[in-house]
Amino acid sequence: MSSNLDALYRQVIMDHYKNPRNKGVIEDDSLTINMNNPTCGDRIQLTLKVENDKVVDAKFTGEGCSISMSSASMMTDAIKGRPVEEALKLAHTFSDMVQGKDPHADHEDDDLDLGDIEALSGVCKFPARIKCATLAWKAMEKALNEEEK
Ligand code: FES
C-alpha cells in the first residue's frame, strides 16, 4: 500500500473515531445486542431498528480503541437503509477484507461499494487488531440473525 493511501486511510479512521456517526441508543422497538472483545474487555452496545426486512436505523455506544469505535461508526453508517440480507453480506465481505482476502473475490456478483470501510483494510497486517475491527460487525450479524429466526 502506498504511504499516501496509508495516510488517507488513517485520516478516515481518525475522523470516524473523533466524530462518530450514529452514536447513541434507539429507544423503541429496537434489537439490542451487547458484545465485548474477550481479548481486551472493550465493549459495544448496538441497537438496530428493522422494518420490512430493512435496517432503518442503527446506533451504537461503547468503549474501545480507535479501530473498534471507528469500525462501529462506519458499520452503522453503511447498513442504514439496507435490506437485512445485504447488511449480512456486507459483514461477510468486511470479514474477508480484514483477514487479507480480496473482499470481492468470493462475491463476483456483488457490487457493494465499501466506501469508508475500505480504510480498515490495513488491519489485516495486524492480526491482533482483527477482533477490534470486527467487534461491531459481529454484533450486527448476531442481532440480525436472531431477528431472522
Ligand atoms: Fe479493545 Fe481494540 S483494543 S477493541
Tab-separated table of C-alpha atoms and ligand atoms in Angstrom:
chain	number	residue	atom	x	y	z
A	1	MET	CA	0.000	0.000	0.000
A	2	SER	CA	1.381	3.404	-0.866
A	3	SER	CA	2.129	5.680	2.048
A	4	ASN	CA	-0.326	8.229	0.610
A	5	LEU	CA	-3.112	5.704	0.770
A	6	ASP	CA	-1.999	4.704	4.253
A	7	ALA	CA	-2.208	8.325	5.368
A	8	LEU	CA	-5.633	8.755	3.789
A	9	TYR	CA	-6.911	5.610	5.476
A	10	ARG	CA	-5.529	6.803	8.817
A	11	GLN	CA	-7.358	10.084	8.355
A	12	VAL	CA	-10.664	8.349	7.598
A	13	ILE	CA	-10.302	6.105	10.658
A	14	MET	CA	-9.464	9.027	12.962
A	15	ASP	CA	-12.352	11.065	11.582
A	16	HIS	CA	-14.834	8.295	12.435
A	17	TYR	CA	-13.202	7.853	15.851
A	18	LYS	CA	-13.319	11.536	16.760
A	19	ASN	CA	-16.679	12.281	15.134
A	20	PRO	CA	-18.551	9.013	15.445
A	21	ARG	CA	-21.647	8.662	13.296
A	22	ASN	CA	-24.758	7.149	14.853
A	23	LYS	CA	-23.615	7.265	18.471
A	24	GLY	CA	-26.493	6.652	20.870
A	25	VAL	CA	-29.343	4.293	21.560
A	26	ILE	CA	-32.577	3.697	19.659
A	27	GLU	CA	-35.216	3.630	22.350
A	28	ASP	CA	-38.275	1.967	20.889
A	29	ASP	CA	-38.815	-1.374	19.194
A	30	SER	CA	-35.159	-1.944	18.678
A	31	LEU	CA	-32.956	-5.001	18.619
A	32	THR	CA	-30.288	-4.598	21.265
A	33	ILE	CA	-27.090	-6.548	21.406
A	34	ASN	CA	-24.121	-6.254	23.745
A	35	MET	CA	-20.807	-7.704	22.770
A	36	ASN	CA	-17.297	-7.499	24.074
A	37	ASN	CA	-13.882	-8.255	22.763
A	38	PRO	CA	-12.638	-11.021	25.071
A	39	THR	CA	-9.008	-10.176	24.432
A	40	CYS	CA	-9.232	-6.669	25.924
A	41	GLY	CA	-12.679	-6.367	27.528
A	42	ASP	CA	-13.761	-3.460	25.329
A	43	ARG	CA	-17.461	-3.485	24.627
A	44	ILE	CA	-20.143	-2.267	22.317
A	45	GLN	CA	-23.878	-1.963	22.586
A	46	LEU	CA	-25.644	-1.904	19.267
A	47	THR	CA	-29.291	-1.073	18.713
A	48	LEU	CA	-30.951	-1.681	15.371
A	49	LYS	CA	-34.388	-0.930	14.073
A	50	VAL	CA	-35.599	-3.304	11.375
A	51	GLU	CA	-38.801	-2.805	9.400
A	52	ASN	CA	-39.940	-4.919	6.461
A	53	ASP	CA	-36.584	-6.729	6.319
A	54	LYS	CA	-34.724	-3.457	6.083
A	55	VAL	CA	-32.390	-1.828	8.595
A	56	VAL	CA	-33.983	1.566	9.035
A	57	ASP	CA	-31.791	2.776	11.883
A	58	ALA	CA	-28.596	1.758	13.667
A	59	LYS	CA	-26.853	3.275	16.677
A	60	PHE	CA	-24.045	2.248	18.973
A	61	THR	CA	-22.420	3.102	22.268
A	62	GLY	CA	-19.371	1.593	23.878
A	63	GLU	CA	-15.788	1.926	24.839
A	64	GLY	CA	-12.888	0.738	22.831
A	65	CYS	CA	-9.852	1.532	20.787
A	66	SER	CA	-9.882	3.756	17.721
A	67	ILE	CA	-10.169	0.764	15.382
A	68	SER	CA	-13.205	-0.721	17.136
A	69	MET	CA	-15.053	2.569	17.547
A	70	SER	CA	-14.343	3.853	14.044
A	71	SER	CA	-15.389	0.488	12.651
A	72	ALA	CA	-18.696	0.730	14.570
A	73	SER	CA	-19.251	4.206	13.179
A	74	MET	CA	-18.573	3.051	9.612
A	75	MET	CA	-20.665	-0.092	10.017
A	76	THR	CA	-23.754	1.715	11.317
A	77	ASP	CA	-23.452	4.240	8.511
A	78	ALA	CA	-23.076	1.509	5.916
A	79	ILE	CA	-26.060	-0.622	6.906
A	80	LYS	CA	-28.673	2.073	7.460
A	81	GLY	CA	-31.253	1.806	4.719
A	82	ARG	CA	-30.016	-1.582	3.505
A	83	PRO	CA	-32.032	-4.784	3.339
A	84	VAL	CA	-31.075	-7.216	6.124
A	85	GLU	CA	-29.689	-9.687	3.598
A	86	GLU	CA	-27.385	-7.065	2.119
A	87	ALA	CA	-26.178	-5.936	5.565
A	88	LEU	CA	-25.237	-9.549	6.349
A	89	LYS	CA	-23.449	-9.861	3.019
A	90	LEU	CA	-21.511	-6.712	3.796
A	91	ALA	CA	-20.447	-8.207	7.153
A	92	HIS	CA	-19.103	-11.241	5.278
A	93	THR	CA	-17.250	-9.054	2.815
A	94	PHE	CA	-15.801	-6.978	5.646
A	95	SER	CA	-14.619	-10.076	7.485
A	96	ASP	CA	-12.850	-11.288	4.322
A	97	MET	CA	-11.218	-7.904	3.843
A	98	VAL	CA	-9.726	-7.607	7.335
A	99	GLN	CA	-8.381	-11.154	7.056
A	100	GLY	CA	-6.472	-10.109	3.980
A	101	LYS	CA	-8.689	-11.882	1.446
A	102	ASP	CA	-9.835	-9.993	-1.592
A	103	PRO	CA	-13.214	-8.705	-0.399
A	104	HIS	CA	-14.683	-9.076	-3.872
A	105	ALA	CA	-13.192	-12.460	-4.765
A	106	ASP	CA	-15.973	-14.690	-3.449
A	107	HIS	CA	-18.735	-12.349	-4.405
A	108	GLU	CA	-18.449	-11.885	-8.137
A	109	ASP	CA	-21.948	-10.626	-8.458
A	110	ASP	CA	-21.782	-8.195	-5.634
A	111	ASP	CA	-21.228	-4.596	-6.359
A	112	LEU	CA	-21.224	-3.466	-2.760
A	113	ASP	CA	-19.399	-0.207	-2.507
A	114	LEU	CA	-17.260	-0.378	0.605
A	115	GLY	CA	-16.712	3.380	0.773
A	116	ASP	CA	-15.013	4.475	4.009
A	117	ILE	CA	-14.924	0.861	5.187
A	118	GLU	CA	-12.038	0.174	2.831
A	119	ALA	CA	-9.928	2.330	5.171
A	120	LEU	CA	-9.839	-0.624	7.579
A	121	SER	CA	-8.304	-2.971	5.002
A	122	GLY	CA	-4.839	-2.362	6.502
A	123	VAL	CA	-5.928	-4.141	9.690
A	124	CYS	CA	-5.050	-7.449	8.014
A	125	LYS	CA	-1.384	-6.596	8.612
A	126	PHE	CA	-2.041	-6.526	12.365
A	127	PRO	CA	-3.734	-9.824	13.286
A	128	ALA	CA	-4.137	-8.764	16.923
A	129	ARG	CA	-6.422	-5.949	15.806
A	130	ILE	CA	-8.795	-8.014	13.668
A	131	LYS	CA	-11.081	-8.621	16.653
A	132	CYS	CA	-11.170	-4.859	17.257
A	133	ALA	CA	-12.293	-4.224	13.684
A	134	THR	CA	-14.902	-6.973	13.619
A	135	LEU	CA	-16.490	-6.350	17.053
A	136	ALA	CA	-19.322	-4.132	15.801
A	137	TRP	CA	-19.863	-6.283	12.716
A	138	LYS	CA	-20.193	-9.457	14.781
A	139	ALA	CA	-22.736	-7.668	16.980
A	140	MET	CA	-24.687	-6.660	13.877
A	141	GLU	CA	-24.605	-10.182	12.431
A	142	LYS	CA	-25.769	-11.680	15.728
A	143	ALA	CA	-28.624	-9.202	16.091
A	144	LEU	CA	-29.861	-9.663	12.517
A	145	ASN	CA	-29.509	-13.455	12.561
A	146	GLU	CA	-31.549	-13.602	15.776
A	147	GLU	CA	-34.146	-11.309	14.232
A	148	GLU	CA	-34.421	-13.555	11.158
A	149	LYS	CA	-35.124	-16.673	13.257
B	1	FES	FE1	-10.110	-3.480	22.643
B	1	FES	FE2	-9.448	-2.801	20.232
B	1	FES	S1	-8.120	-2.955	21.942
B	1	FES	S2	-11.381	-3.434	20.903
